[in-house]
Coordinates of C-alpha atoms in Angstrom, one line a residue:
X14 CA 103.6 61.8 100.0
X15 CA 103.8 60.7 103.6
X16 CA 106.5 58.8 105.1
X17 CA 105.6 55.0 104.5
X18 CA 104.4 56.2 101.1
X19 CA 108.1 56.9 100.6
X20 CA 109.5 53.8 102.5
X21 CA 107.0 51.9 100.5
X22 CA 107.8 53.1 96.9
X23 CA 112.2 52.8 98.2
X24 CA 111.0 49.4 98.9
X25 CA 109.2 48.8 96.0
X26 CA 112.7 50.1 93.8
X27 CA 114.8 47.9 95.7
X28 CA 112.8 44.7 95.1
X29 CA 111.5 45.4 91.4
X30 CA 115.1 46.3 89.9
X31 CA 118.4 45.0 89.7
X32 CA 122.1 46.1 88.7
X33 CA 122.4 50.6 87.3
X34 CA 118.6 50.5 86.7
X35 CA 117.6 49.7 90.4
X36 CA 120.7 52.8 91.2
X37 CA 118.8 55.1 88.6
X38 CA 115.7 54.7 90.2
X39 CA 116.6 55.4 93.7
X40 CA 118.5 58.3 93.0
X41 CA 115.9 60.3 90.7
X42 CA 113.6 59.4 94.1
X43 CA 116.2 61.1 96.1
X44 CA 116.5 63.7 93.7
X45 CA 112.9 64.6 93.7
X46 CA 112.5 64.9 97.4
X47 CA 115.4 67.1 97.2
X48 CA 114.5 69.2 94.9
X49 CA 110.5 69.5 95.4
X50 CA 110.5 69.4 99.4
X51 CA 111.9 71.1 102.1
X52 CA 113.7 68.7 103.7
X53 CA 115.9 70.5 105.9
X54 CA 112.8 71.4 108.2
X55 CA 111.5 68.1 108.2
X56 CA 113.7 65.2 110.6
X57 CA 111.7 62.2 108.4
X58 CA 112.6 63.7 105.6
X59 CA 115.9 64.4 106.4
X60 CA 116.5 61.1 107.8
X61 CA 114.8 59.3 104.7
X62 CA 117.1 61.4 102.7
X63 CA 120.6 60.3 104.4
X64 CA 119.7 57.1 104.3
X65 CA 118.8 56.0 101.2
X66 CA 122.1 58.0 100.1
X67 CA 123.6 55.9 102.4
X68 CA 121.6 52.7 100.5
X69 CA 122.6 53.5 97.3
X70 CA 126.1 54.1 98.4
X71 CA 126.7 50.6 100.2
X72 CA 124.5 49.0 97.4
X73 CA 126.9 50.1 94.6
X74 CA 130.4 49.6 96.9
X75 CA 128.9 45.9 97.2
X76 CA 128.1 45.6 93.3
X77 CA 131.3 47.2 92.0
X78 CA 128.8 49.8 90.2
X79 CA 130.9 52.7 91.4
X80 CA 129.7 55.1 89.7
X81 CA 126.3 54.9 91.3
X82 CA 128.2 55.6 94.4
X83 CA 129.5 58.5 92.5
X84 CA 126.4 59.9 92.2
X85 CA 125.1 59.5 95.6
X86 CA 128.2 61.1 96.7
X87 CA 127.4 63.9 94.4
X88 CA 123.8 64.7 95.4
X89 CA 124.5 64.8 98.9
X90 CA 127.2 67.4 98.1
X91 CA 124.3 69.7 95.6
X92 CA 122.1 69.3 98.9
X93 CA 124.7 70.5 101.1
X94 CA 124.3 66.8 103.4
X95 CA 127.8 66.3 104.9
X96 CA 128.9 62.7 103.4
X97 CA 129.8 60.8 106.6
X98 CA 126.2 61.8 107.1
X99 CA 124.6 60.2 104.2
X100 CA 128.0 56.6 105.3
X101 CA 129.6 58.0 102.4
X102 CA 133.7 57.1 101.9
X103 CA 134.9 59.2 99.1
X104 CA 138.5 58.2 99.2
X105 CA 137.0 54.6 99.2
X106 CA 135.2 55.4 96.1
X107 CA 138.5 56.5 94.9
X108 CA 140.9 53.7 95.8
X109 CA 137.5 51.0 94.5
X110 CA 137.7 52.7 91.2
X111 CA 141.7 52.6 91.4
X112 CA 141.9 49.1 92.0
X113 CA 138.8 48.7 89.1
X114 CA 140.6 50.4 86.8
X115 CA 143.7 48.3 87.3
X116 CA 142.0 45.3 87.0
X117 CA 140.5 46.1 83.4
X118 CA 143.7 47.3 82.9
X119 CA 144.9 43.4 83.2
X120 CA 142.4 42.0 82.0
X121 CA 142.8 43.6 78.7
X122 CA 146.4 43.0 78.5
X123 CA 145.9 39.5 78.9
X124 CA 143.5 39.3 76.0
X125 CA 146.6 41.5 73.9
X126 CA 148.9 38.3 74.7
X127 CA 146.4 35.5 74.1
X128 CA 145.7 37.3 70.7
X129 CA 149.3 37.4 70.2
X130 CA 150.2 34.2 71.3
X131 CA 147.5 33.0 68.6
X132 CA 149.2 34.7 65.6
X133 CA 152.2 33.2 66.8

């Protein structure tokens, strides 16, 4: 596929899907360019690569779905693309997830004490 073929079908992903599904999408496309091409050699390629690792990564920081981010981080690491490369923060993954984690932490120990303060 040529280049706007590429930037097309990315486009066509961000527009046609929402929430993990839209994530999914976009990364087997990264995937397959990853896998299938040789990217390396190629500066479009390259570039398209990075960015849409980049995408995905600012995409799921924005919608809390972390573990898309996760993911992207991952890939870029199997392809050997540095992650400040590809705008990927791995210790902001880390902390996001921290403070996630806390927060469903709370939020379930709020519904223990409303469920308690019920029987009560």
């Amino acid at each position: 596929k040529n280049m706007s073929e590429l930037k097309d079908l990315r486009e066509q992903i961000l527009q046609g899907y929402s929430g993990y599904m839209r994530f999914a999408k976009l990364l087997r496309l990264v995937e397959r360019i990853g896998r299938n091409t040789s990217w390396e050699k190629n500066e479009d390629l390259k570039t398209f690569l990075y960015e849409s690792l980049g995408l995905i990564y600012s995409l799921g920081m924005k919608e809390t779905i972390y573990g898309a981010c996760e993911e992207a981080a991952g890939i870029a690491e199997a392809f050997g693309i540095p992650l400040e490369h590809a705008g990927i923060d791995i210790e902001k993954i880390a902390k996001q997830m921290e403070n996630f984690k806390a927060k469903i932490e709370m939020k379930k120990m709020e519904i223990e004490r409303a469920k308690k303060s019920k029987k009560d």
